[in-house]
Tab-separated table of C-alpha atoms in Angstrom:
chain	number	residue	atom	x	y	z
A	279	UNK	CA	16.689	-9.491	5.221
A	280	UNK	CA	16.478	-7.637	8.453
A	281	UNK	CA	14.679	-4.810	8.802
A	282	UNK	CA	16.090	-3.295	11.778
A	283	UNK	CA	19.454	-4.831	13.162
A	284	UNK	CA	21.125	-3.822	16.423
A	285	UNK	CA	25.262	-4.191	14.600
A	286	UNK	CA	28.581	-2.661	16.730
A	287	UNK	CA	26.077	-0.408	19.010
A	288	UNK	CA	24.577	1.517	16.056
A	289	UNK	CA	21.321	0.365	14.412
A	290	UNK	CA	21.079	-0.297	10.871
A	291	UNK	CA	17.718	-0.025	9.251
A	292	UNK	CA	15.870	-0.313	5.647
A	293	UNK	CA	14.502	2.504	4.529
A	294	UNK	CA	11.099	1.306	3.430
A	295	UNK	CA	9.869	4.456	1.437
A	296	UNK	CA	12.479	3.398	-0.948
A	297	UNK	CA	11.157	-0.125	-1.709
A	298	UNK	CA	10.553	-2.111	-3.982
A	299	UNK	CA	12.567	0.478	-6.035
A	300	UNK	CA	15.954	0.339	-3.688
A	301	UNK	CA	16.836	-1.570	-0.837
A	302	UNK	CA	18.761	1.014	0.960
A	303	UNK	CA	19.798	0.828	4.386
A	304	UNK	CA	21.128	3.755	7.137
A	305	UNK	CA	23.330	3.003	10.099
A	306	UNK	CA	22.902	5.724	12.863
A	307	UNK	CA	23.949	5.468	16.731
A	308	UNK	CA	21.159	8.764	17.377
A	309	UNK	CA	18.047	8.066	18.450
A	310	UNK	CA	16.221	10.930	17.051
A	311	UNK	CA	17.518	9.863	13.501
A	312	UNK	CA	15.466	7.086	14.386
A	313	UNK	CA	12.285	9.055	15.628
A	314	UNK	CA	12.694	10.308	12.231
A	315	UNK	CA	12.319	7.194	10.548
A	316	UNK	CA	9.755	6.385	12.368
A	317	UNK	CA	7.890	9.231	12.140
A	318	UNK	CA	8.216	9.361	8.360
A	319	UNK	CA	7.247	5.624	7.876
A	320	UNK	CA	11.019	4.491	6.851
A	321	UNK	CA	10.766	2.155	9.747
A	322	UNK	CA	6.912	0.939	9.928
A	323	UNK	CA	4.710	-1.471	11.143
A	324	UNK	CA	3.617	-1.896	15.038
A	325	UNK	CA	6.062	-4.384	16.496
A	326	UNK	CA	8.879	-3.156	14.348
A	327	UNK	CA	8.493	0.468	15.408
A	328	UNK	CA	8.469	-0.781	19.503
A	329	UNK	CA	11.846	-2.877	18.749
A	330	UNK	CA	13.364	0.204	16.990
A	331	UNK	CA	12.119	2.265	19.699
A	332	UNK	CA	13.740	0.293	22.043
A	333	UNK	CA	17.196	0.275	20.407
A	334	UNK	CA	16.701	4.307	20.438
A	335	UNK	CA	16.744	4.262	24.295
A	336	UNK	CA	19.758	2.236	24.282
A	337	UNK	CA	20.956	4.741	21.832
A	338	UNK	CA	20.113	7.498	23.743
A	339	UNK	CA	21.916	5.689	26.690
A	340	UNK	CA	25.573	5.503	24.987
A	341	UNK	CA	25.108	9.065	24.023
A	342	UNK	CA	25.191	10.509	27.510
A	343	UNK	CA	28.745	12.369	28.332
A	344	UNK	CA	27.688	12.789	32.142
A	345	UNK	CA	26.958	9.834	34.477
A	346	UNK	CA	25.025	12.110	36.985
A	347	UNK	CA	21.470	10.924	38.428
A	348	UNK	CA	20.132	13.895	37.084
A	349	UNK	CA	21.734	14.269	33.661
A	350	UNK	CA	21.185	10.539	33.022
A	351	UNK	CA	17.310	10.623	34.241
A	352	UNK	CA	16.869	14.143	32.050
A	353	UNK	CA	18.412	12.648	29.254
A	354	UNK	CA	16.938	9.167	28.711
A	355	UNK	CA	12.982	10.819	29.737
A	356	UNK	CA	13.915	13.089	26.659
A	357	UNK	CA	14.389	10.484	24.874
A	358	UNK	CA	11.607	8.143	25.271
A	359	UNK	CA	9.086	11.290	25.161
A	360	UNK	CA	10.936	11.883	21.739
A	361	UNK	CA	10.320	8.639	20.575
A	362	UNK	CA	7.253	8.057	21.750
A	363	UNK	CA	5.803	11.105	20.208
A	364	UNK	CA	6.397	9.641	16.896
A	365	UNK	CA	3.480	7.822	16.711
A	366	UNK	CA	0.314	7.549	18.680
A	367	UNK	CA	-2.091	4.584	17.103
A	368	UNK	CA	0.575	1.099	17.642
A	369	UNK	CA	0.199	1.056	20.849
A	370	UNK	CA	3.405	-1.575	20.940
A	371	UNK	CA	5.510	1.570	20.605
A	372	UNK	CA	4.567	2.288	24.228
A	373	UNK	CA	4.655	-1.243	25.475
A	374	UNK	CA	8.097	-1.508	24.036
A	375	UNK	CA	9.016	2.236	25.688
A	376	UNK	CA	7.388	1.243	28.958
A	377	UNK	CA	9.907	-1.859	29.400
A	378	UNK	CA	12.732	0.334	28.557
A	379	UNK	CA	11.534	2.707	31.309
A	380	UNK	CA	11.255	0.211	34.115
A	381	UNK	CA	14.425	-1.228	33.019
A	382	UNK	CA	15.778	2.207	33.780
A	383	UNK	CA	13.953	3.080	37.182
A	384	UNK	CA	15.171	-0.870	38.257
A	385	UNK	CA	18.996	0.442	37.342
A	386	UNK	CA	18.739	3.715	38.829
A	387	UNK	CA	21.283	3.287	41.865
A	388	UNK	CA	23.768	1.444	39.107
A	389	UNK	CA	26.350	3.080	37.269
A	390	UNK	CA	25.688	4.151	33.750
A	391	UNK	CA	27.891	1.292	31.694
A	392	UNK	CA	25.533	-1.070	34.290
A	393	UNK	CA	22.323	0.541	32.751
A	394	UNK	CA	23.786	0.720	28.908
A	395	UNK	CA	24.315	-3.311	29.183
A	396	UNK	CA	20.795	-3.536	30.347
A	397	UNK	CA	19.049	-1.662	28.490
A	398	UNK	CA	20.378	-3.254	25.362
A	399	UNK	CA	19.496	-6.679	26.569
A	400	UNK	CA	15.820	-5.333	27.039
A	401	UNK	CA	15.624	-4.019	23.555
A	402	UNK	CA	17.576	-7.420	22.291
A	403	UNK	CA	14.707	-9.629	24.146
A	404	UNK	CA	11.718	-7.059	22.885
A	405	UNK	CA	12.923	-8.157	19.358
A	406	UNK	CA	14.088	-11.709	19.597
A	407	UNK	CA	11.111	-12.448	21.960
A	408	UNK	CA	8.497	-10.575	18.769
A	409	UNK	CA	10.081	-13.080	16.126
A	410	UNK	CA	9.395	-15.614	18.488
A	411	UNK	CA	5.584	-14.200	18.935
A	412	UNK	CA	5.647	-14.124	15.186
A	413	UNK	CA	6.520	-18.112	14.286
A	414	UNK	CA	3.712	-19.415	17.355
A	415	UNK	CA	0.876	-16.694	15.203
A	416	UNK	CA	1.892	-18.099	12.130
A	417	UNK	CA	1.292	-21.680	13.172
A	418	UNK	CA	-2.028	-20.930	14.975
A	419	UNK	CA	-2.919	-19.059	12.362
A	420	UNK	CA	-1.987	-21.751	9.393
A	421	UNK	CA	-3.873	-24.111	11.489
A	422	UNK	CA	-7.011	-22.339	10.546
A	423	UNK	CA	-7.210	-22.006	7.198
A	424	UNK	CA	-8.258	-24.823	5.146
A	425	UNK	CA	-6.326	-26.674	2.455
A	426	UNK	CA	-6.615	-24.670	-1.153
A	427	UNK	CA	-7.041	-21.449	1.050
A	428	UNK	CA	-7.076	-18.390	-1.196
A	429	UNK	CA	-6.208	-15.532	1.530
A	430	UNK	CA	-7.128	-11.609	1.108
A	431	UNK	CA	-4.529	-9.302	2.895
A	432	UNK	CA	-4.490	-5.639	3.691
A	433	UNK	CA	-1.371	-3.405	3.796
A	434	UNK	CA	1.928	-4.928	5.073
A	435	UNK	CA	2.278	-7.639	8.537
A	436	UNK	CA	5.501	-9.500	7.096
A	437	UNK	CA	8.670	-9.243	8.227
A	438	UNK	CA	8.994	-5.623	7.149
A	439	UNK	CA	6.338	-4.907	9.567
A	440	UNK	CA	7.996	-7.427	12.621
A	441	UNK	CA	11.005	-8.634	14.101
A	442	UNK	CA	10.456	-12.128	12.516
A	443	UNK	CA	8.422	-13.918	9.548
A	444	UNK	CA	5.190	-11.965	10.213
A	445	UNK	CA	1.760	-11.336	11.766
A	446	UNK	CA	-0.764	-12.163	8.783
A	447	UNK	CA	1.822	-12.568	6.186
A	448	UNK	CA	3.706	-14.801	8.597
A	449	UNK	CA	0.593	-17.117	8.322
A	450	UNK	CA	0.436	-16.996	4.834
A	451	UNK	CA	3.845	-17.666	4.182
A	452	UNK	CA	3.841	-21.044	6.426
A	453	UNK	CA	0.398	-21.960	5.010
A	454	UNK	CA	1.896	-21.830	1.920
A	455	UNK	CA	4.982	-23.942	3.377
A	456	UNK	CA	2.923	-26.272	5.015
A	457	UNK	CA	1.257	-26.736	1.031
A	458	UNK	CA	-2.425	-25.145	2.753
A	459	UNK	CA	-2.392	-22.020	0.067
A	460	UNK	CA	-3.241	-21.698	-3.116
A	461	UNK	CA	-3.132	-18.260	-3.560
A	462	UNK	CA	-2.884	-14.608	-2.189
A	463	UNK	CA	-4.627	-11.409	-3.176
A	464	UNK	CA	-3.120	-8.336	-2.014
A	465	UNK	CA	-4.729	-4.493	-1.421
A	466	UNK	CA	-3.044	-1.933	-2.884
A	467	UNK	CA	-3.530	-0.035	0.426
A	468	UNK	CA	-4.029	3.452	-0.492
A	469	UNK	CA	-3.046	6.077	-0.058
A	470	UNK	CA	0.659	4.808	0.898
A	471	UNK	CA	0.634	1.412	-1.296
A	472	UNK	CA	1.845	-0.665	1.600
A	473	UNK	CA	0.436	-3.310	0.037
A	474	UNK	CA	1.826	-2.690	-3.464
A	475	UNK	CA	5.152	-1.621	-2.375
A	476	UNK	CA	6.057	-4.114	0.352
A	477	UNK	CA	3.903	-7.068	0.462
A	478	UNK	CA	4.072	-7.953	-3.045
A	479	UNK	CA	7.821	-7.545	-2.744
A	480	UNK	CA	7.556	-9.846	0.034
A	481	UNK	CA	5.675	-12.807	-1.405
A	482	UNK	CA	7.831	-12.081	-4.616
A	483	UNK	CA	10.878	-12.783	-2.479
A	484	UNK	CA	8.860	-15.842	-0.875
A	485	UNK	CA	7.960	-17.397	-3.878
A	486	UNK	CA	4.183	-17.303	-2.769
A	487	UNK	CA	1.339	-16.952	-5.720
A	488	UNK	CA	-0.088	-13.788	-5.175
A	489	UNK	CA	-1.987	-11.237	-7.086
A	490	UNK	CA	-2.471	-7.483	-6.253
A	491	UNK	CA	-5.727	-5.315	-6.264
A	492	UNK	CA	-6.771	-1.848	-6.418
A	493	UNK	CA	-8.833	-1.718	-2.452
A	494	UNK	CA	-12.350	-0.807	-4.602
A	495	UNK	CA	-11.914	-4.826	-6.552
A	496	UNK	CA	-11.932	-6.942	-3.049
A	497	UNK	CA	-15.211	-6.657	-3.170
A	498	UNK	CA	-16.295	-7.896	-6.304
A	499	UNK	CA	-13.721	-11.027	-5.514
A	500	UNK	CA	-15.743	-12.342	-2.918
A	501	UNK	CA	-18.845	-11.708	-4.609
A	502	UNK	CA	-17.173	-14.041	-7.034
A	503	UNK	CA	-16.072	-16.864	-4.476
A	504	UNK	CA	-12.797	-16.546	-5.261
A	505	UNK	CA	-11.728	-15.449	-1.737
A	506	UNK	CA	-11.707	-18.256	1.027
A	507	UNK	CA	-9.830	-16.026	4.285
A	508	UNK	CA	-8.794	-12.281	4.956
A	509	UNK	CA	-6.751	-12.146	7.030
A	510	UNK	CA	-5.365	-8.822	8.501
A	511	UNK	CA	-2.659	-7.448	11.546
A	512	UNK	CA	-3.755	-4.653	13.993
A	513	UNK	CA	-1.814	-1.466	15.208
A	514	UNK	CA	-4.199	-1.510	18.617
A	515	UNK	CA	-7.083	-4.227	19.833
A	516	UNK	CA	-9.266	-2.245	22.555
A	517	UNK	CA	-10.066	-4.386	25.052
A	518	UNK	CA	-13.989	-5.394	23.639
A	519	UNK	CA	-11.810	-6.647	20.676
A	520	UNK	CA	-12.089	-3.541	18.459
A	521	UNK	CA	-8.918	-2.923	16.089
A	522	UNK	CA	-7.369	-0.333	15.246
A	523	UNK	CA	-5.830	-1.383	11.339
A	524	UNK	CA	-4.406	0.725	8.338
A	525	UNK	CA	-7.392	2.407	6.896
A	526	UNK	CA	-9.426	0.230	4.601
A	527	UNK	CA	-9.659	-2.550	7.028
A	528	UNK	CA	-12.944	-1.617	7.983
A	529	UNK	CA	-14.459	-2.075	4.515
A	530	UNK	CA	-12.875	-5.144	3.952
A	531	UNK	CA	-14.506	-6.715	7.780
A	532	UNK	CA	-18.386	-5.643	6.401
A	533	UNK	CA	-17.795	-7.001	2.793
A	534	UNK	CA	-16.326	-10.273	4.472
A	535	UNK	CA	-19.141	-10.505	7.253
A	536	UNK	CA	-21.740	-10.134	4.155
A	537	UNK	CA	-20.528	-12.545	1.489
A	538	UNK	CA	-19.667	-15.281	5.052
A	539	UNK	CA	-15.940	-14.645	4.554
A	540	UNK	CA	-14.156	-15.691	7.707
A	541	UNK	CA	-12.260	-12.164	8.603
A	542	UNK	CA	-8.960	-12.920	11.216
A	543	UNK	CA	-6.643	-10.308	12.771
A	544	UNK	CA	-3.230	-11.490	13.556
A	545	UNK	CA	-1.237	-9.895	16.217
A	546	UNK	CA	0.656	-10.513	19.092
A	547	UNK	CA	-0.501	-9.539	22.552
A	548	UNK	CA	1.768	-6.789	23.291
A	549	UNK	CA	-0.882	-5.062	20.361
A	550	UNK	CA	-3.860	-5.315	22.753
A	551	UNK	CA	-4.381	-2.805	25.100
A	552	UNK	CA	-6.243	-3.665	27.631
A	553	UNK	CA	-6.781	-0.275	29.284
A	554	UNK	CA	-8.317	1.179	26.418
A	555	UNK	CA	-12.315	0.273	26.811
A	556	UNK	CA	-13.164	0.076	23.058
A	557	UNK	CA	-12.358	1.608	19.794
A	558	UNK	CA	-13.078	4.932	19.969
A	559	UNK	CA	-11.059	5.444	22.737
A	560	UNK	CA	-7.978	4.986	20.634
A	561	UNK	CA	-5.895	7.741	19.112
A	562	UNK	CA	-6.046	7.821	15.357
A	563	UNK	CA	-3.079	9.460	13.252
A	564	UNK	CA	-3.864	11.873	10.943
A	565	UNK	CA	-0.956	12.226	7.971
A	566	UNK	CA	-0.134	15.043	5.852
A	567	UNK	CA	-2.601	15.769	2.635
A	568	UNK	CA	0.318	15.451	0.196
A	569	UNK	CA	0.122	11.480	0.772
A	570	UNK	CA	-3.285	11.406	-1.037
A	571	UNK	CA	-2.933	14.295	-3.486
A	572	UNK	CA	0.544	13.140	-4.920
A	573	UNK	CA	1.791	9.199	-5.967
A	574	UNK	CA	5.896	9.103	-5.625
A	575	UNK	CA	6.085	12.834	-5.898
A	576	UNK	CA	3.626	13.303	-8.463
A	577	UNK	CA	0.332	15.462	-8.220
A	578	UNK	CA	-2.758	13.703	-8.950
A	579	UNK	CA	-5.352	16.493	-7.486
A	580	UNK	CA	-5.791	19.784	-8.071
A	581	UNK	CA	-4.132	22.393	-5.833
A	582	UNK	CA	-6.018	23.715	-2.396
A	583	UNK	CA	-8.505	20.437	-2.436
A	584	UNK	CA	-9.583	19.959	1.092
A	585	UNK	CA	-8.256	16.178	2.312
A	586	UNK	CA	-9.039	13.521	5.014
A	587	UNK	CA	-6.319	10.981	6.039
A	588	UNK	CA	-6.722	9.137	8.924
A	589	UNK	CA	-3.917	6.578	8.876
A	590	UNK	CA	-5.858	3.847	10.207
A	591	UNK	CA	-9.445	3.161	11.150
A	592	UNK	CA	-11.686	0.718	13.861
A	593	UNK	CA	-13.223	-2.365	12.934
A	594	UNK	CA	-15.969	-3.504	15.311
A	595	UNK	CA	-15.233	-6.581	17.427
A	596	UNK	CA	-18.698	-8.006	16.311
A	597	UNK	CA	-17.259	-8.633	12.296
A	598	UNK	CA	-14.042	-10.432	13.328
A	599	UNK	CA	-14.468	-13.705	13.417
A	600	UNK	CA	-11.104	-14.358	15.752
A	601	UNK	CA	-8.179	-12.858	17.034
A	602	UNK	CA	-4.685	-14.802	16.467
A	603	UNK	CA	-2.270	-14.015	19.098
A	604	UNK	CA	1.112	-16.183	19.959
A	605	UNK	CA	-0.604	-17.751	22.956
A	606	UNK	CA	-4.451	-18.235	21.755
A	607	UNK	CA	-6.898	-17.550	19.384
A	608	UNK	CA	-9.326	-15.463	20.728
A	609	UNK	CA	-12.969	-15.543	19.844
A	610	UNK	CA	-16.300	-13.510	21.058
A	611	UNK	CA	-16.809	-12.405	23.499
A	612	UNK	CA	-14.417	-10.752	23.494
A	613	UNK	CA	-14.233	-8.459	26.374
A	614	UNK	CA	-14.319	-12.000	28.800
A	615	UNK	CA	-11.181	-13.346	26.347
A	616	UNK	CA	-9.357	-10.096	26.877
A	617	UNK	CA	-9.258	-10.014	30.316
A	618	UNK	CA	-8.797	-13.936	30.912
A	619	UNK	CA	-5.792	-13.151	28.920
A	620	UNK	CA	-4.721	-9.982	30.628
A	621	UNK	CA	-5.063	-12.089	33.726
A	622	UNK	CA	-2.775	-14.982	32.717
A	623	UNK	CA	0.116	-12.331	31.527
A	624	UNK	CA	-0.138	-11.088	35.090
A	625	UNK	CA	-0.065	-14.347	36.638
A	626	UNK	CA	2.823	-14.930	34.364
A	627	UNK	CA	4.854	-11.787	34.906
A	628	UNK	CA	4.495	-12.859	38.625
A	629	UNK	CA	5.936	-15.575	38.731
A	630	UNK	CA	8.954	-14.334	36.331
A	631	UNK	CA	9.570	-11.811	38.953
A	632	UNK	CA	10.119	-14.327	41.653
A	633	UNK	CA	11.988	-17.029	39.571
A	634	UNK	CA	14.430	-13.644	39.087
């Protein structure tokens, strides 16, 4: 099952508001069908909406008639503002839109088949190097928990969410390969049921023992000991370690910290930003009312009632207990771990450029 698939220069996506109902995938070769899906939660989770991002440049790309500087340059800075515009909390969308756009400024004397070729191998190593990201998380991560684990998870960080196994849910699902789990609760996830919809149709599909919650009964599992983990992904990490998470992950972090619940975020490192100080520097989406006053079309609140919906909120740095990224766990403080990291990447990217 791929979520999003780069097939004959079109991309072909599943349609996640339809799940676990229908599986039903679209095929498009326009990129602002694909700001659409994006925008509307169709195509979801923070990797997966950079890779589809990505694709929509190269989309954008094979759309131009003209091969003028100017028409080309117009055209694709359309584009990315288009799709970048869909969302403003994962900050991987613009990582994943940045690359694209020095790919383009690095091909700007070539001709325009020259800058279509390379701007879909870009978006082709954005995704196969995030499913790479995604198997060297999962094995950190596995490597933490301890054998008979029973793992709390919030919304959805499997490969619905990713362009390979998983963040969090990639860790479950090779604990539970590597015979480490015993069993996995799931959140709900209000008010979207990411959890419910797509998680638990994910660990179905795995074969995984799982059991799903309403978000108010975590805490009464834990005060009940049957909880060993939680282990969550991250749309942004500041860089003193705050996240930005779907909303809910906040309450889960203090109930953990209180009942001595290890609490782990899983992501890789193109999620950490570290130009953004801390957490309340980081844009939070606000969705439409009608996703907490209706369930799958339905009403469920009287007409005219005022409504909050932040899509995500911040947990502290200071209740995570580590950070699981593909190239180290991270632990407090943070801030010093951030920027040792940012450093290496830099040092890395370095020497890349002068091996090319």
């Amino acid at each position: 099952m791929k979520p999003v698939e780069w097939k004959n220069g079109k991309v072909r996506f599943l349609d996640q508001t339809k799940l676990p109902i229908e599986e039903r995938y679209v095929e498009t070769d326009d990129e602002e069908v694909l700001a659409r899906a994006i925008k509307r939660l169709s195509i979801r989770g923070a990797p997966l909406i950079g890779i589809a991002a990505a694709y929509g440049v190269v989309l954008a790309a094979n759309r131009i008639s003209g091969s003028s500087e100017d028409n080309v340059s117009s055209r694709l800075e359309r584009a990315v503002n288009v799709l970048l515009a869909t969302r403003p909390t994962a900050v991987n969308l613009s990582w994943a839109l940045d690359r694209m756009g020095r790919c383009i400024r690095e091909s700007k004397e070539k001709s325009i088949d020259v800058l279509r070729k390379r701007l879909e191998k870009e978006a082709t190593a954005i995704h196969e190097e995030d499913a790479a990201m995604c198997e060297e998380i999962s094995r950190r991560g596995a490597a933490l928990l301890p054998n008979g684990a029973a793992v709390l998870t919030h919304c959805n960080t499997g490969m619905l969410a990713t362009g390979g196994r998983g963040t969090a849910l990639g860790i479950i699902t090779m604990a539970w390969e590597q015979s480490k789990l015993k069993h996995v609760y799931i959140n709900e996830t209000r008010p979207l049921l990411q959890g419910a919809r797509l998680t638990a149709w994910e660990l179905q599909r795995s074969g995984v023992p799982s059991t799903l919650l309403t978000d108010s009964t975590a805490g009464f599992l834990m005060q009940r000991g049957a909880i060993s983990s939680v282990i969550v992904g991250a749309d942004r990490i500041a860089a003193n370690g705050d996240v930005a998470n779907k909303v809910g992950t906040y309450t889960l972090a203090i109930l953990a910290k209180h009942h001595g619940i290890p609490f782990y975020v899983a992501a890789p490192t193109s999620t950490i930003d570290a130009h953004t100080p801390r957490g309340s520097d980081i844009p939070i989406e606000q969705r439409g009312p009608e996703e907490v006053t209706t369930i799958g079309g339905i009403r469920i609140a009287p007409e005219g009632v005022h409504v909050y919906a932040p899509a995500f909120d911040v947990t502290p740095h200071e209740l995570i207990t580590g950070i699981i990224t593909e190239r180290e766990i991270l632990i407090p403080p943070y801030l010093d771990a951030v920027r040792a990291l940012d450093r290496s990447q830099m040092h890395s990217a370095k020497l890349h450029a002068v091996e090319d």
